[in-house]
Amino acid sequence: MNMLQELGQHAKSAKYELQKLSTQEKNKALLAVADALVLESGRIIEQNAIDLKNGEEKGMHPGLLDRLRLDESRIKGMAEGLRQVVNLPDPVGEVLETYTRLNGLSIQKRRVPIGVIGIIYESRPNVTADAFGLCFKSGNAVILKGGSDAIHSNMAITSVIREALLKEGITADAILLIESTDRSVVQEFMRLREYVDLLIPRGGAGLIKSVVEGSTIPVIETGTGNCHIYVDEFADPEKAVPIIINAKTQRIGVCNACESLVIHEAAAARLLPALSDALKEHGVEIRGDHKVQEMIDCVPAAEEDYGREYLDYIISMKTVSSIEEAIAHINKYNTKHSEAIITENTENAQKFLHEVDAACVYVNASTRFTDGFEFGFGAEIGISTQKLHARGPMGLKELTSYKYVITGNGQIRP
């Protein structure tokens, strides 16, 4: 038996133990883990420093280094995410539907854990704690495969969690980490169907494509974020500039950052000069079409710019002559993640919300709110850009399935 099969067996055994836990037992353990993460933050940061140093020596992109970096504040944020999960209703056992057939059979549709969830992710060690918290509260065991860039951070976080669980009398195999950094292990993990019930990739387009195409395990696709903001002809410039600056610059290395601005020709002249100044103050390079170039100093945009997730201080700009053209452009180039319209026109707002194909659509707000914490889910497992089972930020309910419970009194089928 190889290492992955052994991990799979441990997780499969653990899932049956976890499904027996009461809500109170799960919440008590989550609070203990949250406290342990904060208490052991120095140990985690020490290991994270090794990953950061290695990343810098390899020339890792600043946006990816930002995703990798942990400090006391971010670790407290991880702990707070777990505490917020404690305060959320336990979905396990929720009765979704009950009805009685003419023959007297009582049929109940009841929410249950999925079982063993596998998660493959890149340079974001906070995912280790987030994934554990949501999987644990929803009664699932989790097998994690983080990127090699964050291996020391992930091992430290996993170790702290397992130690805290054992102190609570709960199986440490609720969370298992694949410590091998061999790329071939990922391919083997994606075929561990005998033990893993669901696989979730979190990372760049290459990773997600590889998992979707190579996995024999059912996959929930968490997409990349080529997110747009459309500035309508009826937009209020005083709202538009702060929203765009926030969406683009608050954190560049995240999937809900704005990567492309679509602007109505009628709004361009009154908005672009002030917006250009504000973006340049934040060090953002603008890549615009020919009409944008006529109004402000910018780099000419190529066709491929409109479909790129930069994860950098770069934004593309496209002018349009109608909301219909804006929606068509967004639906052509977006990744079905998060899209926003800035407008004071109710009819245009509703048209945008109805016709744009994305998991999350906004009116007069930053795309940066597409986040499990901001939606009130606590820590999130990822942002699903597909349409089956789960879409948008995935919280506790998205990590459950259901079963039918049928009660009879001697009925037989004629």
mmCIF file of N, CA and C in Angstrom, residues 2 8 48 77 107 333 384:
data_model
loop_
_atom_site.group_PDB
_atom_site.id
_atom_site.type_symbol
_atom_site.label_atom_id
_atom_site.label_comp_id
_atom_site.label_asym_id
_atom_site.label_seq_id
_atom_site.Cartn_x
_atom_site.Cartn_y
_atom_site.Cartn_z
ATOM 1 N N ASN A 2 0.603 2.174 -0.924
ATOM 2 C CA ASN A 2 1.423 3.375 -0.966
ATOM 3 C C ASN A 2 0.898 4.448 -0.022
ATOM 4 N N GLY A 8 -5.824 7.717 2.303
ATOM 5 C CA GLY A 8 -7.225 7.510 1.931
ATOM 6 C C GLY A 8 -7.955 6.627 2.919
ATOM 7 N N ASN A 48 6.467 29.703 7.894
ATOM 8 C CA ASN A 48 6.062 30.493 6.732
ATOM 9 C C ASN A 48 7.224 31.314 6.194
ATOM 10 N N GLY A 77 -7.050 36.164 11.634
ATOM 11 C CA GLY A 77 -8.159 36.099 10.688
ATOM 12 C C GLY A 77 -8.584 34.666 10.412
ATOM 13 N N ILE A 107 -41.676 9.944 3.794
ATOM 14 C CA ILE A 107 -40.403 10.165 3.106
ATOM 15 C C ILE A 107 -39.821 11.504 3.540
ATOM 16 N N TYR A 333 -15.713 37.417 -22.410
ATOM 17 C CA TYR A 333 -14.375 37.333 -21.829
ATOM 18 C C TYR A 333 -14.340 36.928 -20.359
ATOM 19 N N SER A 384 -17.112 28.766 -6.463
ATOM 20 C CA SER A 384 -17.466 27.892 -7.578
ATOM 21 C C SER A 384 -17.994 28.722 -8.747
#
